[in-house]
Amino acid sequence: MTLLYTEVEEELRASVRDLLADRCGADAVLKRAESDAPYDMDLWKTLSRDIGVAGLLVPENYGGAGASAREVAVVLEELGRAVAPLPFLTSSVLATKALLRVGEEDLIQELASGETTAALAVPLSASPYRPLPETVTVTDGVLNGEIRAVAGADVADVLLVPVGTALFQVEAANVRIDVVPSLDLTRPVATVTFSDTPAGEAIGRLDVREVLNFGAGLLASEQLGVAEWCLTTTLSYIKERHQFARPVGSFQAIKHRMADLWLDVVRARAAARNAADLLAADSGVPSEEAIRDRELAAAVAASWCSEVAVHVAEESVQLHGGIGMTWEHPVHLYLKRAKATEIAFGTPGAHREAVAALADLPGPA
């Protein structure tokens, strides 16, 4: 195990960061957030075609990069730093992971190219520690019901719908998808309604909670990216902003707050990297101990990074003073992304309870 970034990972980071800096600046993200089409699908196709991010988890024999969760985590860090409005988490992480688990080869190859986008039809707040709400029924290959707060559904070509332990593949064109107001303007959620929707036979059996645990562990890297941007941007601001003829960053109280934030982010990086490293070893038939270690690492990262991202973003707004409260400054987008992901794939409290159970720790008195 190593928490350090490899040379390949750093090269991947540089490629993604350069493209995002050129095509996904704060002004562009804010402009899209104010429009009816927040997702930048042209940028998504460029990332998929030129850098191959859509197929990172896909084996080479299926047309993918044959990479691992470590490389995916690096991309998520950069997408978090840019609050990029892209369906990477929903399509290239959750949906791809589900398809790899059931062995659906044809759709996997389409997702790897980035030409097709998929979404796992579960609420963004779905937890790996409890069963999904049974809001969809299937009778003779026909689906009825609705699923609320599905991220990525509005730009998905295909929906992967779990019903019990069965997974169905549905064309998004055959489903009613209504985008609803979301706190995170850069990651819309939608209500997906099935009304006598043909789904055919299930494409396989799937333990959705395993996929959600995988997603929670990697989402920590996106939250790390959000926190890093907020910390770096705030540090630059307090060096330039003067009060009483001095940079505000020279005041002792501000120094202490920034030091605390830096320590939080450093710990978040360690937790996120540990989770990515253990999730990267997810292959073959793992032992019970290996499964427990992966779940524990994901729960630790999710519980810590989600709260750190919110805290650092809140402090960033405060330390930017009046400008931090304006719509034009992008820090509010980071705060909203952090707050929305805090409850994605399980709340911090739920993850801490899982940590206690998996590590066999005593519960609260």
Short mmCIF file of C-alpha atoms in Angstrom, two decimals:
data_model
loop_
_atom_site.label_atom_id
_atom_site.label_comp_id
_atom_site.label_asym_id
_atom_site.label_seq_id
_atom_site.Cartn_x
_atom_site.Cartn_y
_atom_site.Cartn_z
CA MET A 1 0.00 0.00 0.00
CA THR A 2 1.15 3.52 -0.80
CA LEU A 3 -0.70 6.79 -0.36
CA LEU A 4 1.71 8.65 -2.65
CA TYR A 5 0.70 9.48 -6.20
CA THR A 6 2.48 7.57 -8.94
CA GLU A 7 4.04 9.24 -11.95
CA VAL A 8 1.18 7.98 -14.13
CA GLU A 9 -1.39 9.42 -11.73
CA GLU A 10 0.36 12.80 -11.71
CA GLU A 11 0.43 12.82 -15.52
CA LEU A 12 -3.28 12.02 -15.58
CA ARG A 13 -3.93 14.82 -13.07
CA ALA A 14 -1.96 17.32 -15.18
CA SER A 15 -3.88 16.41 -18.34
CA VAL A 16 -7.28 16.70 -16.67
CA ARG A 17 -6.37 19.90 -14.82
CA ASP A 18 -5.06 21.60 -17.95
CA LEU A 19 -8.19 20.79 -19.92
CA LEU A 20 -10.49 21.91 -17.10
CA ALA A 21 -8.54 25.16 -16.69
CA ASP A 22 -9.00 25.83 -20.39
CA ARG A 23 -12.63 24.78 -20.74
CA CYS A 24 -14.17 24.76 -17.27
CA GLY A 25 -13.25 27.99 -15.50
CA ALA A 26 -15.36 29.47 -12.72
CA ASP A 27 -17.17 31.86 -15.07
CA ALA A 28 -18.08 29.04 -17.44
CA VAL A 29 -19.37 26.83 -14.62
CA LEU A 30 -21.47 29.65 -13.17
CA LYS A 31 -22.89 30.50 -16.58
CA ARG A 32 -23.91 26.89 -17.10
CA ALA A 33 -25.40 26.70 -13.60
CA GLU A 34 -27.69 29.57 -14.54
CA SER A 35 -28.79 27.89 -17.77
CA ASP A 36 -31.19 25.05 -18.52
CA ALA A 37 -28.27 22.72 -19.38
CA PRO A 38 -25.80 22.66 -16.45
CA TYR A 39 -23.88 19.66 -17.76
CA ASP A 40 -21.11 20.37 -20.28
CA MET A 41 -21.45 17.37 -22.55
CA ASP A 42 -19.02 18.73 -25.14
CA LEU A 43 -16.30 18.87 -22.48
CA TRP A 44 -17.32 15.40 -21.36
CA LYS A 45 -16.80 13.99 -24.84
CA THR A 46 -13.41 15.70 -25.06
CA LEU A 47 -12.30 14.25 -21.72
CA SER A 48 -13.52 10.83 -22.80
CA ARG A 49 -12.02 10.92 -26.28
CA ASP A 50 -8.69 12.64 -25.64
CA ILE A 51 -7.87 11.49 -22.10
CA GLY A 52 -10.02 8.38 -21.77
CA VAL A 53 -11.54 9.17 -18.37
CA ALA A 54 -14.87 7.49 -19.21
CA GLY A 55 -13.23 4.08 -19.45
CA LEU A 56 -10.76 4.20 -16.58
CA LEU A 57 -12.45 1.35 -14.69
CA VAL A 58 -13.14 -0.65 -17.84
CA PRO A 59 -10.71 -3.49 -18.70
CA GLU A 60 -8.65 -3.08 -21.86
CA ASN A 61 -10.33 -6.02 -23.59
CA TYR A 62 -13.61 -4.05 -23.35
CA GLY A 63 -12.09 -0.92 -24.85
CA GLY A 64 -11.21 0.78 -21.58
CA ALA A 65 -8.00 1.94 -19.94
CA GLY A 66 -7.75 -0.96 -17.52
CA ALA A 67 -6.95 1.43 -14.67
CA SER A 68 -8.16 1.29 -11.09
CA ALA A 69 -9.88 3.26 -8.36
CA ARG A 70 -6.65 5.15 -7.71
CA GLU A 71 -6.73 6.80 -11.13
CA VAL A 72 -10.46 7.41 -10.81
CA ALA A 73 -9.82 9.15 -7.48
CA VAL A 74 -7.28 11.48 -9.11
CA VAL A 75 -9.82 12.50 -11.76
CA LEU A 76 -12.46 13.06 -9.07
CA GLU A 77 -10.07 15.31 -7.15
CA GLU A 78 -9.64 17.51 -10.22
CA LEU A 79 -13.36 17.53 -11.00
CA GLY A 80 -13.97 18.57 -7.39
CA ARG A 81 -11.42 21.38 -7.68
CA ALA A 82 -13.33 22.71 -10.69
CA VAL A 83 -16.87 21.76 -9.51
CA ALA A 84 -17.05 20.46 -13.06
CA PRO A 85 -20.59 19.77 -14.29
CA LEU A 86 -19.82 16.37 -15.78
CA PRO A 87 -21.44 12.91 -15.40
CA PHE A 88 -18.18 11.17 -14.46
CA LEU A 89 -19.29 10.02 -10.99
CA THR A 90 -22.71 8.82 -12.13
CA SER A 91 -21.72 7.17 -15.41
CA SER A 92 -18.03 6.22 -15.23
CA VAL A 93 -18.02 5.23 -11.56
CA LEU A 94 -21.43 4.06 -10.31
CA ALA A 95 -23.00 2.79 -13.53
CA THR A 96 -19.75 1.27 -14.82
CA LYS A 97 -19.11 -0.45 -11.50
CA ALA A 98 -22.61 -1.94 -11.55
CA LEU A 99 -22.17 -3.22 -15.10
CA LEU A 100 -18.79 -4.73 -14.31
CA ARG A 101 -20.39 -6.57 -11.41
CA VAL A 102 -23.12 -8.10 -13.57
CA GLY A 103 -20.84 -8.63 -16.59
CA GLU A 104 -22.82 -6.66 -19.19
CA GLU A 105 -20.11 -6.38 -21.86
CA ASP A 106 -21.83 -4.49 -24.70
CA LEU A 107 -22.94 -1.49 -22.67
CA ILE A 108 -19.62 -1.39 -20.82
CA GLN A 109 -17.82 -0.89 -24.13
CA GLU A 110 -20.20 1.91 -25.09
CA LEU A 111 -19.64 3.69 -21.76
CA ALA A 112 -15.87 3.33 -22.08
CA SER A 113 -15.91 5.42 -25.25
CA GLY A 114 -17.92 8.20 -23.63
CA GLU A 115 -20.39 8.19 -26.52
CA THR A 116 -23.04 6.64 -24.28
CA THR A 117 -23.81 7.83 -20.76
CA ALA A 118 -25.57 5.82 -18.09
CA ALA A 119 -26.92 6.43 -14.61
CA LEU A 120 -27.65 4.06 -11.77
CA ALA A 121 -31.25 4.86 -10.89
CA VAL A 122 -30.96 5.23 -7.12
CA PRO A 123 -31.49 8.32 -4.96
CA LEU A 124 -28.30 10.33 -4.44
CA SER A 125 -28.93 9.96 -0.71
CA ALA A 126 -29.09 6.15 -0.90
CA SER A 127 -27.01 4.55 1.84
CA PRO A 128 -24.87 1.41 1.56
CA TYR A 129 -25.93 0.52 5.09
CA ARG A 130 -29.64 0.03 4.51
CA PRO A 131 -31.81 -1.49 1.76
CA LEU A 132 -33.04 0.76 -1.03
CA PRO A 133 -36.65 1.94 -0.74
CA GLU A 134 -38.89 -0.28 -2.87
CA THR A 135 -40.50 2.35 -5.07
CA VAL A 136 -40.37 0.45 -8.39
CA THR A 137 -42.09 -2.82 -9.23
CA VAL A 138 -41.54 -5.17 -12.15
CA THR A 139 -44.18 -7.44 -13.66
CA ASP A 140 -43.49 -9.50 -16.77
CA GLY A 141 -40.58 -7.27 -17.71
CA VAL A 142 -42.54 -4.04 -17.27
CA LEU A 143 -41.53 -1.37 -14.73
CA ASN A 144 -43.82 0.93 -12.75
CA GLY A 145 -43.08 3.45 -10.03
CA GLU A 146 -40.71 6.36 -9.47
CA ILE A 147 -37.27 7.05 -8.07
CA ARG A 148 -36.50 10.50 -6.71
CA ALA A 149 -33.28 12.51 -6.58
CA VAL A 150 -31.38 10.51 -9.21
CA ALA A 151 -28.15 12.26 -10.19
CA GLY A 152 -27.11 12.14 -13.84
CA ALA A 153 -30.47 10.89 -15.09
CA ASP A 154 -31.17 13.99 -17.19
CA VAL A 155 -28.09 13.39 -19.39
CA ALA A 156 -28.14 9.59 -19.35
CA ASP A 157 -28.83 7.58 -22.48
CA VAL A 158 -29.39 4.43 -20.42
CA LEU A 159 -30.75 3.92 -16.91
CA LEU A 160 -29.71 0.95 -14.77
CA VAL A 161 -32.66 0.21 -12.51
CA PRO A 162 -32.23 -2.05 -9.47
CA VAL A 163 -35.36 -3.86 -8.33
CA GLY A 164 -34.53 -6.05 -5.37
CA THR A 165 -31.37 -7.85 -6.40
CA ALA A 166 -32.20 -7.70 -10.13
CA LEU A 167 -30.74 -5.02 -12.39
CA PHE A 168 -32.64 -3.84 -15.46
CA GLN A 169 -31.38 -1.81 -18.40
CA VAL A 170 -33.81 0.82 -19.67
CA GLU A 171 -33.49 3.36 -22.46
CA ALA A 172 -33.82 6.83 -20.97
CA ALA A 173 -35.99 7.88 -23.93
CA ASN A 174 -38.71 5.49 -22.68
CA VAL A 175 -38.82 7.04 -19.21
CA ARG A 176 -40.18 10.31 -17.85
CA ILE A 177 -37.33 12.33 -16.30
CA ASP A 178 -38.20 15.54 -14.43
CA VAL A 179 -35.31 17.67 -13.17
CA VAL A 180 -36.11 19.08 -9.75
CA PRO A 181 -34.53 21.97 -7.80
CA SER A 182 -31.22 20.95 -6.28
CA LEU A 183 -28.90 22.67 -3.82
CA ASP A 184 -25.93 21.73 -6.01
CA LEU A 185 -26.41 23.68 -9.23
CA THR A 186 -23.59 21.78 -10.92
CA ARG A 187 -25.06 18.31 -10.32
CA PRO A 188 -28.81 18.29 -11.01
CA VAL A 189 -31.07 15.55 -9.67
CA ALA A 190 -34.27 14.29 -11.23
CA THR A 191 -37.36 12.26 -10.52
CA VAL A 192 -37.50 9.21 -12.78
CA THR A 193 -40.99 7.87 -13.43
CA PHE A 194 -41.71 4.46 -14.94
CA SER A 195 -45.17 3.93 -16.42
CA ASP A 196 -45.52 0.52 -18.01
CA THR A 197 -41.94 0.88 -19.16
CA PRO A 198 -40.61 -2.18 -21.02
CA ALA A 199 -37.42 -3.50 -19.45
CA GLY A 200 -37.25 -7.10 -20.61
CA GLU A 201 -35.19 -9.60 -18.66
CA ALA A 202 -32.83 -8.53 -15.90
CA ILE A 203 -29.25 -8.15 -17.12
CA GLY A 204 -27.94 -9.67 -13.88
CA ARG A 205 -28.05 -9.81 -10.11
CA LEU A 206 -26.50 -6.98 -8.15
CA ASP A 207 -25.86 -6.03 -4.55
CA VAL A 208 -26.45 -2.28 -4.93
CA ARG A 209 -25.05 -1.54 -1.49
CA GLU A 210 -21.63 -2.78 -2.63
CA VAL A 211 -21.71 -0.27 -5.51
CA LEU A 212 -22.83 2.52 -3.17
CA ASN A 213 -19.98 1.73 -0.79
CA PHE A 214 -17.56 1.94 -3.72
CA GLY A 215 -19.09 5.26 -4.74
CA ALA A 216 -18.92 6.67 -1.22
CA GLY A 217 -15.25 5.78 -0.89
CA LEU A 218 -14.38 7.52 -4.17
CA LEU A 219 -16.67 10.49 -3.61
CA ALA A 220 -14.32 11.35 -0.74
CA SER A 221 -11.70 12.24 -3.37
CA GLU A 222 -14.07 14.69 -5.02
CA GLN A 223 -14.75 16.22 -1.60
CA LEU A 224 -11.00 16.47 -1.09
CA GLY A 225 -10.73 18.40 -4.35
CA VAL A 226 -13.45 20.81 -3.22
CA ALA A 227 -11.69 21.39 0.11
CA GLU A 228 -8.29 21.89 -1.56
CA TRP A 229 -9.65 24.54 -3.93
CA CYS A 230 -11.34 26.40 -1.08
CA LEU A 231 -8.17 26.31 1.03
CA THR A 232 -5.85 27.40 -1.80
CA THR A 233 -8.16 30.16 -2.99
CA THR A 234 -8.70 31.49 0.52
CA LEU A 235 -4.96 31.49 1.22
CA SER A 236 -4.34 33.56 -1.91
CA TYR A 237 -7.10 35.99 -0.97
CA ILE A 238 -5.99 36.67 2.60
CA LYS A 239 -2.47 37.40 1.33
CA GLU A 240 -3.81 40.08 -1.01
CA ARG A 241 -6.67 41.56 1.01
CA HIS A 242 -5.44 44.41 3.24
CA GLN A 243 -7.02 45.82 6.36
CA PHE A 244 -5.41 48.45 8.60
CA ALA A 245 -2.53 48.56 6.09
CA ARG A 246 -1.75 44.88 6.63
CA PRO A 247 -2.70 41.67 4.79
CA VAL A 248 -5.56 40.09 6.71
CA GLY A 249 -3.63 36.83 6.61
CA SER A 250 -1.03 38.34 8.93
CA PHE A 251 -3.48 38.49 11.84
CA GLN A 252 -2.91 35.76 14.40
CA ALA A 253 -6.54 34.65 14.53
CA ILE A 254 -6.63 34.13 10.76
CA LYS A 255 -3.35 32.21 10.86
CA HIS A 256 -4.77 29.81 13.45
CA ARG A 257 -7.92 29.21 11.42
CA MET A 258 -5.94 28.55 8.26
CA ALA A 259 -3.58 26.18 10.07
CA ASP A 260 -6.54 24.18 11.37
CA LEU A 261 -8.04 24.00 7.88
CA TRP A 262 -4.72 22.85 6.41
CA LEU A 263 -4.51 20.03 8.94
CA ASP A 264 -8.08 18.98 8.16
CA VAL A 265 -7.32 18.84 4.44
CA VAL A 266 -4.10 16.87 4.96
CA ARG A 267 -6.00 14.29 7.01
CA ALA A 268 -8.72 14.20 4.37
CA ARG A 269 -6.12 13.47 1.69
CA ALA A 270 -4.76 10.55 3.72
CA ALA A 271 -8.24 9.11 4.28
CA ALA A 272 -9.28 9.52 0.63
CA ARG A 273 -6.06 8.03 -0.71
CA ASN A 274 -6.29 5.08 1.65
CA ALA A 275 -9.83 4.35 0.48
CA ALA A 276 -8.86 4.64 -3.19
CA ASP A 277 -5.85 2.36 -2.70
CA LEU A 278 -7.88 -0.38 -1.03
CA LEU A 279 -10.76 -0.07 -3.49
CA ALA A 280 -8.24 -0.41 -6.31
CA ALA A 281 -7.52 -3.94 -5.11
CA ASP A 282 -11.14 -4.93 -5.74
CA SER A 283 -10.67 -7.86 -8.11
CA GLY A 284 -11.17 -11.59 -8.17
CA VAL A 285 -12.80 -13.22 -5.16
CA PRO A 286 -11.67 -11.21 -2.12
CA SER A 287 -11.43 -12.63 1.38
CA GLU A 288 -13.80 -11.52 4.11
CA GLU A 289 -10.96 -9.57 5.70
CA ALA A 290 -10.22 -7.74 2.44
CA ILE A 291 -13.90 -6.84 2.04
CA ARG A 292 -14.05 -5.54 5.62
CA ASP A 293 -10.89 -3.48 5.11
CA ARG A 294 -12.29 -1.87 1.95
CA GLU A 295 -15.62 -1.08 3.58
CA LEU A 296 -13.87 0.33 6.63
CA ALA A 297 -11.58 2.53 4.55
CA ALA A 298 -14.52 3.81 2.50
CA ALA A 299 -16.54 4.59 5.64
CA VAL A 300 -13.62 6.43 7.27
CA ALA A 301 -12.98 8.50 4.14
CA ALA A 302 -16.66 9.29 3.59
CA SER A 303 -17.30 10.31 7.20
CA TRP A 304 -14.23 12.56 7.44
CA CYS A 305 -13.97 14.08 3.97
CA SER A 306 -17.65 15.01 3.72
CA GLU A 307 -17.52 17.11 6.88
CA VAL A 308 -14.11 18.59 6.05
CA ALA A 309 -15.35 19.75 2.63
CA VAL A 310 -18.32 21.53 4.20
CA HIS A 311 -16.24 23.08 6.98
CA VAL A 312 -13.48 24.36 4.69
CA ALA A 313 -16.04 25.74 2.22
CA GLU A 314 -17.91 27.52 5.02
CA GLU A 315 -14.68 29.01 6.32
CA SER A 316 -13.76 30.05 2.79
CA VAL A 317 -17.00 32.01 2.47
CA GLN A 318 -16.38 33.69 5.83
CA LEU A 319 -12.72 34.52 5.22
CA HIS A 320 -13.52 36.02 1.82
CA GLY A 321 -15.58 38.61 3.66
CA GLY A 322 -18.25 40.48 1.70
CA ILE A 323 -17.09 39.17 -1.68
CA GLY A 324 -17.63 35.60 -0.48
CA MET A 325 -21.34 36.31 -0.07
CA THR A 326 -21.84 37.39 -3.67
CA TRP A 327 -23.29 35.31 -6.49
CA GLU A 328 -20.47 36.28 -8.83
CA HIS A 329 -17.75 34.70 -6.67
CA PRO A 330 -17.64 30.92 -7.30
CA VAL A 331 -17.10 29.90 -3.66
CA HIS A 332 -20.85 29.39 -3.20
CA LEU A 333 -20.76 26.67 -5.85
CA TYR A 334 -18.16 24.80 -3.80
CA LEU A 335 -20.15 25.17 -0.60
CA LYS A 336 -23.25 23.84 -2.33
CA ARG A 337 -21.34 20.91 -3.85
CA ALA A 338 -19.86 20.10 -0.44
CA LYS A 339 -23.21 20.34 1.32
CA ALA A 340 -24.98 18.20 -1.28
CA THR A 341 -22.33 15.47 -1.22
CA GLU A 342 -22.34 15.42 2.59
CA ILE A 343 -25.51 13.31 2.48
CA ALA A 344 -24.69 11.43 -0.74
CA PHE A 345 -24.31 7.66 -0.31
CA GLY A 346 -24.82 7.89 3.45
CA THR A 347 -24.56 10.65 6.02
CA PRO A 348 -21.38 11.19 8.06
CA GLY A 349 -23.18 9.76 11.09
CA ALA A 350 -24.11 6.59 9.22
CA HIS A 351 -20.52 6.14 8.08
CA ARG A 352 -19.22 6.62 11.62
CA GLU A 353 -21.61 3.95 12.87
CA ALA A 354 -20.26 1.66 10.15
CA VAL A 355 -16.70 2.43 11.23
CA ALA A 356 -17.54 1.48 14.80
CA ALA A 357 -19.18 -1.75 13.68
CA LEU A 358 -16.47 -2.76 11.20
CA ALA A 359 -13.63 -1.91 13.59
CA ASP A 360 -15.49 -3.59 16.49
CA LEU A 361 -15.39 -0.38 18.53
CA PRO A 362 -17.68 0.28 21.50
CA GLY A 363 -20.69 2.45 20.72
CA PRO A 364 -21.50 5.77 22.41
CA ALA A 365 -22.22 5.56 26.12
#
